[in-house]
mmCIF file of C-alpha atoms and ligand atoms in Angstrom:
data_model
loop_
_atom_site.group_PDB
_atom_site.id
_atom_site.type_symbol
_atom_site.label_atom_id
_atom_site.label_comp_id
_atom_site.label_asym_id
_atom_site.label_seq_id
_atom_site.Cartn_x
_atom_site.Cartn_y
_atom_site.Cartn_z
ATOM 1 C CA MET A 1 -46.931 -51.481 18.239
ATOM 2 C CA LEU A 2 -48.678 -54.737 19.013
ATOM 3 C CA ALA A 3 -49.381 -57.171 16.171
ATOM 4 C CA GLY A 4 -52.897 -55.785 15.899
ATOM 5 C CA GLY A 5 -51.570 -52.259 15.408
ATOM 6 C CA GLU A 6 -52.473 -51.048 18.918
ATOM 7 C CA PRO A 7 -49.824 -48.777 20.481
ATOM 8 C CA VAL A 8 -48.066 -50.397 23.432
ATOM 9 C CA ASP A 9 -48.680 -48.733 26.797
ATOM 10 C CA PHE A 10 -45.316 -49.478 28.386
ATOM 11 C CA ASP A 11 -46.365 -48.136 31.767
ATOM 12 C CA ALA A 12 -49.071 -50.793 31.888
ATOM 13 C CA LEU A 13 -46.685 -53.672 31.241
ATOM 14 C CA PRO A 14 -44.812 -55.541 33.986
ATOM 15 C CA ILE A 15 -41.053 -54.996 33.791
ATOM 16 C CA ALA A 16 -40.390 -58.542 32.596
ATOM 17 C CA ARG A 17 -42.632 -57.998 29.569
ATOM 18 C CA ARG A 18 -40.987 -54.685 28.786
ATOM 19 C CA SER A 19 -37.529 -56.220 28.607
ATOM 20 C CA SER A 20 -36.485 -58.187 25.601
ATOM 21 C CA PRO A 21 -33.926 -60.985 26.222
ATOM 22 C CA ILE A 22 -31.298 -58.358 25.491
ATOM 23 C CA LEU A 23 -31.675 -55.765 28.231
ATOM 24 C CA ARG A 24 -32.356 -52.315 26.833
ATOM 25 C CA VAL A 25 -30.170 -49.812 28.693
ATOM 26 C CA ALA A 26 -30.124 -46.010 28.684
ATOM 27 C CA VAL A 27 -27.010 -44.322 30.072
ATOM 28 C CA LEU A 28 -26.992 -40.819 31.566
ATOM 29 C CA ALA A 29 -23.570 -39.171 31.723
ATOM 30 C CA SER A 30 -22.329 -35.618 32.286
ATOM 31 C CA GLY A 31 -18.664 -35.913 31.408
ATOM 32 C CA ARG A 32 -15.797 -38.043 30.210
ATOM 33 C CA GLY A 33 -17.818 -41.224 29.753
ATOM 34 C CA SER A 34 -15.183 -43.821 30.601
ATOM 35 C CA ASN A 35 -17.747 -45.930 32.461
ATOM 36 C CA LEU A 36 -20.040 -45.705 29.446
ATOM 37 C CA GLN A 37 -17.108 -46.831 27.314
ATOM 38 C CA ALA A 38 -16.580 -49.842 29.571
ATOM 39 C CA LEU A 39 -20.210 -50.854 28.958
ATOM 40 C CA ILE A 40 -19.855 -50.319 25.197
ATOM 41 C CA ASP A 41 -16.623 -52.337 25.099
ATOM 42 C CA ALA A 42 -18.066 -55.218 27.112
ATOM 43 C CA GLN A 43 -21.190 -55.263 24.969
ATOM 44 C CA ARG A 44 -19.054 -55.362 21.818
ATOM 45 C CA ALA A 45 -16.818 -58.077 23.257
ATOM 46 C CA GLY A 46 -19.915 -60.202 23.777
ATOM 47 C CA THR A 47 -19.567 -60.303 27.569
ATOM 48 C CA LEU A 48 -22.503 -58.002 28.314
ATOM 49 C CA PRO A 49 -25.830 -58.944 26.734
ATOM 50 C CA VAL A 50 -27.375 -55.480 26.578
ATOM 51 C CA GLU A 51 -28.373 -52.962 23.958
ATOM 52 C CA ILE A 52 -27.482 -49.377 24.812
ATOM 53 C CA VAL A 53 -30.466 -47.616 23.301
ATOM 54 C CA LEU A 54 -29.635 -44.048 24.344
ATOM 55 C CA VAL A 55 -26.919 -41.942 25.937
ATOM 56 C CA ALA A 56 -28.294 -38.717 27.397
ATOM 57 C CA SER A 57 -26.469 -35.799 28.955
ATOM 58 C CA ASP A 58 -27.037 -32.454 30.613
ATOM 59 C CA LYS A 59 -23.888 -31.193 28.858
ATOM 60 C CA ALA A 60 -23.904 -30.884 25.075
ATOM 61 C CA GLN A 61 -20.081 -31.000 25.029
ATOM 62 C CA ALA A 62 -19.778 -34.113 27.169
ATOM 63 C CA PRO A 63 -17.192 -36.515 25.709
ATOM 64 C CA ALA A 64 -19.624 -39.286 26.685
ATOM 65 C CA LEU A 65 -21.903 -38.143 23.849
ATOM 66 C CA ARG A 66 -19.029 -38.357 21.339
ATOM 67 C CA ARG A 67 -18.230 -41.864 22.547
ATOM 68 C CA ALA A 68 -21.865 -42.828 22.008
ATOM 69 C CA GLU A 69 -21.921 -41.317 18.521
ATOM 70 C CA ASP A 70 -18.729 -43.179 17.640
ATOM 71 C CA ALA A 71 -20.445 -46.377 18.744
ATOM 72 C CA GLY A 72 -23.562 -45.624 16.697
ATOM 73 C CA ILE A 73 -25.748 -45.104 19.777
ATOM 74 C CA ALA A 74 -28.576 -42.534 19.825
ATOM 75 C CA THR A 75 -27.768 -39.442 21.878
ATOM 76 C CA LEU A 76 -29.698 -36.703 23.606
ATOM 77 C CA ALA A 77 -28.372 -33.466 25.108
ATOM 78 C CA LEU A 78 -30.658 -31.217 27.138
ATOM 79 C CA ASP A 79 -29.589 -27.946 28.712
ATOM 80 C CA PRO A 80 -30.893 -27.538 32.281
ATOM 81 C CA LYS A 81 -30.622 -23.757 31.928
ATOM 82 C CA SER A 82 -33.392 -23.722 29.350
ATOM 83 C CA TYR A 83 -35.915 -25.136 31.840
ATOM 84 C CA ALA A 84 -37.809 -23.234 34.540
ATOM 85 C CA SER A 85 -36.868 -25.664 37.296
ATOM 86 C CA ARG A 86 -34.993 -28.838 38.130
ATOM 87 C CA ALA A 87 -38.334 -30.668 38.232
ATOM 88 C CA ALA A 88 -39.214 -29.458 34.708
ATOM 89 C CA PHE A 89 -35.813 -30.532 33.364
ATOM 90 C CA ASP A 90 -35.970 -33.957 34.968
ATOM 91 C CA ALA A 91 -39.577 -34.508 33.846
ATOM 92 C CA ASP A 92 -38.639 -33.810 30.242
ATOM 93 C CA LEU A 93 -35.394 -35.782 30.430
ATOM 94 C CA PHE A 94 -37.064 -38.891 31.842
ATOM 95 C CA ALA A 95 -40.001 -38.621 29.446
ATOM 96 C CA ARG A 96 -37.595 -38.568 26.506
ATOM 97 C CA VAL A 97 -35.541 -41.405 27.964
ATOM 98 C CA ALA A 98 -38.738 -43.419 28.422
ATOM 99 C CA GLY A 99 -39.454 -42.936 24.726
ATOM 100 C CA HIS A 100 -36.475 -45.214 24.022
ATOM 101 C CA GLU A 101 -38.072 -47.909 26.185
ATOM 102 C CA PRO A 102 -35.099 -48.840 28.347
ATOM 103 C CA ALA A 103 -35.562 -51.552 30.960
ATOM 104 C CA LEU A 104 -32.655 -50.080 32.933
ATOM 105 C CA ILE A 105 -31.130 -46.616 33.320
ATOM 106 C CA VAL A 106 -27.467 -46.400 34.300
ATOM 107 C CA LEU A 107 -26.139 -43.182 35.819
ATOM 108 C CA ALA A 108 -22.493 -43.220 34.759
ATOM 109 C CA GLY A 109 -21.083 -39.940 36.005
ATOM 110 C CA PHE A 110 -24.413 -38.099 35.785
ATOM 111 C CA MET A 111 -23.665 -35.252 38.161
ATOM 112 C CA ARG A 112 -27.138 -34.063 39.080
ATOM 113 C CA ILE A 113 -29.521 -34.562 41.958
ATOM 114 C CA LEU A 114 -32.716 -36.102 40.600
ATOM 115 C CA ASP A 115 -36.201 -34.783 41.170
ATOM 116 C CA PRO A 116 -38.118 -37.353 43.268
ATOM 117 C CA THR A 117 -41.256 -37.130 41.112
ATOM 118 C CA ALA A 118 -39.391 -37.811 37.867
ATOM 119 C CA LEU A 119 -37.405 -40.571 39.516
ATOM 120 C CA ALA A 120 -40.321 -42.365 41.183
ATOM 121 C CA PRO A 121 -41.468 -44.498 38.187
ATOM 122 C CA TRP A 122 -37.888 -45.691 37.681
ATOM 123 C CA VAL A 123 -37.052 -46.821 41.198
ATOM 124 C CA GLY A 124 -35.760 -50.386 40.897
ATOM 125 C CA ARG A 125 -34.771 -49.774 37.275
ATOM 126 C CA ILE A 126 -32.047 -47.174 37.770
ATOM 127 C CA VAL A 127 -28.537 -47.662 39.141
ATOM 128 C CA ASN A 128 -25.646 -45.305 39.845
ATOM 129 C CA ILE A 129 -21.892 -45.753 40.180
ATOM 130 C CA HIS A 130 -20.125 -43.660 42.787
ATOM 131 C CA PRO A 131 -16.417 -43.447 43.614
ATOM 132 C CA SER A 132 -16.519 -44.265 47.329
ATOM 133 C CA LEU A 133 -17.388 -47.081 49.671
ATOM 134 C CA LEU A 134 -20.886 -45.808 50.370
ATOM 135 C CA PRO A 135 -22.299 -44.762 52.771
ATOM 136 C CA LYS A 136 -18.936 -43.004 53.133
ATOM 137 C CA TYR A 137 -18.355 -39.836 51.109
ATOM 138 C CA ARG A 138 -21.489 -39.068 49.171
ATOM 139 C CA GLY A 139 -21.133 -36.151 46.778
ATOM 140 C CA LEU A 140 -17.883 -34.734 45.427
ATOM 141 C CA HIS A 141 -14.130 -35.035 46.121
ATOM 142 C CA THR A 142 -14.384 -38.582 47.404
ATOM 143 C CA HIS A 143 -10.725 -39.432 46.780
ATOM 144 C CA ARG A 144 -9.455 -36.390 48.642
ATOM 145 C CA ARG A 145 -11.831 -37.054 51.512
ATOM 146 C CA ALA A 146 -10.690 -40.674 51.815
ATOM 147 C CA LEU A 147 -7.054 -39.526 51.931
ATOM 148 C CA GLU A 148 -7.774 -36.767 54.446
ATOM 149 C CA ALA A 149 -9.544 -39.261 56.684
ATOM 150 C CA GLY A 150 -6.493 -41.538 56.591
ATOM 151 C CA ASP A 151 -8.507 -44.466 55.244
ATOM 152 C CA ALA A 152 -6.526 -47.638 54.599
ATOM 153 C CA THR A 153 -8.861 -48.612 51.776
ATOM 154 C CA HIS A 154 -10.969 -46.752 49.242
ATOM 155 C CA GLY A 155 -13.467 -48.042 46.750
ATOM 156 C CA THR A 156 -16.450 -47.682 44.487
ATOM 157 C CA SER A 157 -20.107 -48.615 44.835
ATOM 158 C CA VAL A 158 -22.999 -49.421 42.536
ATOM 159 C CA HIS A 159 -26.423 -48.863 44.053
ATOM 160 C CA PHE A 160 -30.059 -48.654 43.078
ATOM 161 C CA VAL A 161 -31.021 -44.987 43.046
ATOM 162 C CA ASP A 162 -33.447 -43.234 45.331
ATOM 163 C CA ALA A 163 -34.118 -39.535 45.796
ATOM 164 C CA GLU A 164 -31.123 -39.025 48.115
ATOM 165 C CA LEU A 165 -27.811 -37.905 46.608
ATOM 166 C CA ASP A 166 -25.712 -41.045 46.094
ATOM 167 C CA GLY A 167 -28.298 -42.858 48.192
ATOM 168 C CA GLY A 168 -30.301 -46.031 47.744
ATOM 169 C CA PRO A 169 -29.768 -49.741 48.363
ATOM 170 C CA LEU A 170 -26.231 -50.946 47.662
ATOM 171 C CA LEU A 171 -25.723 -53.620 45.035
ATOM 172 C CA ALA A 172 -21.951 -54.138 44.982
ATOM 173 C CA GLN A 173 -18.601 -52.606 45.847
ATOM 174 C CA ALA A 174 -14.956 -52.892 44.813
ATOM 175 C CA GLU A 175 -12.178 -51.980 47.195
ATOM 176 C CA ILE A 176 -8.572 -50.914 46.654
ATOM 177 C CA PRO A 177 -5.785 -50.211 49.159
ATOM 178 C CA VAL A 178 -4.671 -46.646 49.743
ATOM 179 C CA LEU A 179 -0.914 -46.583 49.074
ATOM 180 C CA ALA A 180 1.807 -44.438 50.586
ATOM 181 C CA GLY A 181 2.273 -41.400 48.363
ATOM 182 C CA ASP A 182 -1.257 -41.544 46.943
ATOM 183 C CA THR A 183 -2.726 -38.254 45.769
ATOM 184 C CA PRO A 184 -6.417 -37.768 44.925
ATOM 185 C CA ASP A 185 -5.534 -38.087 41.228
ATOM 186 C CA LEU A 186 -3.509 -41.281 41.651
ATOM 187 C CA LEU A 187 -6.227 -42.822 43.777
ATOM 188 C CA ALA A 188 -8.909 -41.812 41.282
ATOM 189 C CA GLU A 189 -6.925 -43.283 38.407
ATOM 190 C CA ARG A 190 -6.447 -46.639 40.143
ATOM 191 C CA LEU A 191 -10.041 -46.749 41.287
ATOM 192 C CA LEU A 192 -11.414 -45.977 37.832
ATOM 193 C CA VAL A 193 -10.139 -49.325 36.551
ATOM 194 C CA GLN A 194 -12.198 -51.027 39.249
ATOM 195 C CA GLU A 195 -15.215 -48.807 38.551
ATOM 196 C CA HIS A 196 -15.297 -50.056 34.981
ATOM 197 C CA ARG A 197 -15.117 -53.697 36.046
ATOM 198 C CA LEU A 198 -17.693 -53.237 38.795
ATOM 199 C CA LEU A 199 -20.226 -51.454 36.607
ATOM 200 C CA VAL A 200 -19.994 -54.052 33.869
ATOM 201 C CA ALA A 201 -20.379 -56.868 36.415
ATOM 202 C CA CYS A 202 -23.436 -55.240 38.003
ATOM 203 C CA VAL A 203 -25.213 -54.520 34.724
ATOM 204 C CA ALA A 204 -24.459 -58.090 33.623
ATOM 205 C CA GLU A 205 -26.101 -59.464 36.780
ATOM 206 C CA ILE A 206 -29.173 -57.292 36.233
ATOM 207 C CA ALA A 207 -29.299 -58.307 32.559
ATOM 208 C CA ALA A 208 -29.131 -61.957 33.579
ATOM 209 C CA GLY A 209 -32.089 -61.406 35.905
ATOM 210 C CA ARG A 210 -30.006 -62.451 38.905
ATOM 211 C CA VAL A 211 -30.064 -59.154 40.780
ATOM 212 C CA ALA A 212 -33.162 -57.010 41.335
ATOM 213 C CA LEU A 213 -34.619 -54.537 43.793
ATOM 214 C CA VAL A 214 -37.700 -56.090 45.385
ATOM 215 C CA ASP A 215 -39.587 -54.469 48.283
ATOM 216 C CA SER A 216 -36.767 -51.930 48.690
ATOM 217 C CA ARG A 217 -34.174 -54.690 49.139
ATOM 218 C CA VAL A 218 -31.546 -55.832 46.692
ATOM 219 C CA ARG A 219 -31.990 -59.543 46.037
ATOM 220 C CA ARG A 220 -29.699 -61.933 44.262
ATOM 221 C CA ASP A 221 -31.329 -65.100 43.016
ATOM 222 C CA GLY A 222 -34.301 -64.066 45.174
ATOM 223 C CA VAL A 223 -32.282 -63.847 48.410
ATOM 224 C CA PRO A 224 -31.933 -60.419 50.088
ATOM 225 C CA LEU A 225 -28.316 -59.283 50.327
ATOM 226 C CA GLY A 226 -26.932 -59.037 53.866
ATOM 227 C CA ALA A 227 -24.100 -56.861 52.543
ATOM 228 C CA PRO A 228 -23.136 -55.461 49.166
ATOM 229 C CA LEU A 229 -21.648 -57.983 46.727
ATOM 230 C CA ARG A 230 -17.874 -57.727 46.282
ATOM 231 C CA LEU A 231 -15.998 -57.638 43.011
ATOM 232 C CA ARG A 232 -13.639 -60.601 42.682
ATOM 233 C CA ALA A 233 -10.346 -60.667 40.791
ATOM 234 C CA ASP A 234 -11.962 -62.597 37.926
ATOM 235 C CA GLY A 235 -14.541 -59.808 37.455
ATOM 236 C CA SER A 236 -17.438 -61.742 38.970
ATOM 237 C CA LEU A 237 -19.457 -60.721 42.034
ATOM 238 C CA ALA A 238 -19.647 -62.685 45.250
HETATM 239 C C1 LIG B 1 -16.842 -41.733 37.946
HETATM 240 O O1 LIG B 1 -15.742 -41.734 38.809
HETATM 241 C C2 LIG B 1 -18.127 -41.960 38.706
HETATM 242 O O2 LIG B 1 -17.983 -42.876 39.760
HETATM 243 C C3 LIG B 1 -18.418 -40.585 39.234
HETATM 244 O O3 LIG B 1 -18.130 -39.744 38.146
HETATM 245 C C4 LIG B 1 -17.064 -40.334 37.386
HETATM 246 C C5 LIG B 1 -17.482 -40.368 35.932
HETATM 247 O O4 LIG B 1 -16.409 -40.805 35.147
HETATM 248 N N1 LIG B 1 -19.783 -40.452 39.661
HETATM 249 C C6 LIG B 1 -20.148 -39.730 40.723
HETATM 250 O O5 LIG B 1 -19.356 -39.083 41.395
HETATM 251 C C7 LIG B 1 -21.627 -39.762 41.056
HETATM 252 N N2 LIG B 1 -21.878 -39.161 42.304
HETATM 253 P P1 LIG B 1 -16.674 -41.201 33.644
HETATM 254 O O6 LIG B 1 -17.442 -40.044 33.022
HETATM 255 O O7 LIG B 1 -15.302 -41.354 33.046
HETATM 256 O O8 LIG B 1 -17.472 -42.481 33.628
#
């Protein structure tokens, strides 16, 4: 509510006015929630100035929801099977998420293709983490596919989301070497450590107002990126 008691029309406000100094973040997750946990841990450690206002899932049993509850974060579970269509599910999901007034939505293992209509108002305010060096290996089984291709390196990407599966402008990547004897599980385990660091670094840059999507291009300090930022050993992006 405004001081005068008028309800706030959030859709009518520019993004900057919607965000408080502490970035309000909603996280969507379908499973384990280790990337969510990395955000929670960084926020608690004081290295990530955000407030996680909601964790939502398409799976009521998702461990991510339990992690959120343990952290005292509001949760929401919606069952896609109880909706007539993907569009109806996504419309309701995003409407409910919007009710928590996030300035940013983070897809942290949210394993669904998004309906373009529901997504449209959020473009520029929604990011996804994916376990490959996009544009390589969109979709599933990325670790196995990297091994089968004989890649020397593998990695993870954070990107602004558009209607394409694992598509949209790249923000940053972290790379790891593929080692002799690697299996998909070993590779996934080593990469996950970097996923956590990369996601925290990216959300921190967005929270600091350094990185934004403007005119379909990712800009850092106002300058369009020529290539995705890279995660450095000290956890910063360059
Ligand atoms: C992560 O590896 C994330 O990159 C991947 O799901 C996993 C979720 O793990 N996301 C995608 O594949 C999206 N296409 P988590 O639940 O432990 O964060």
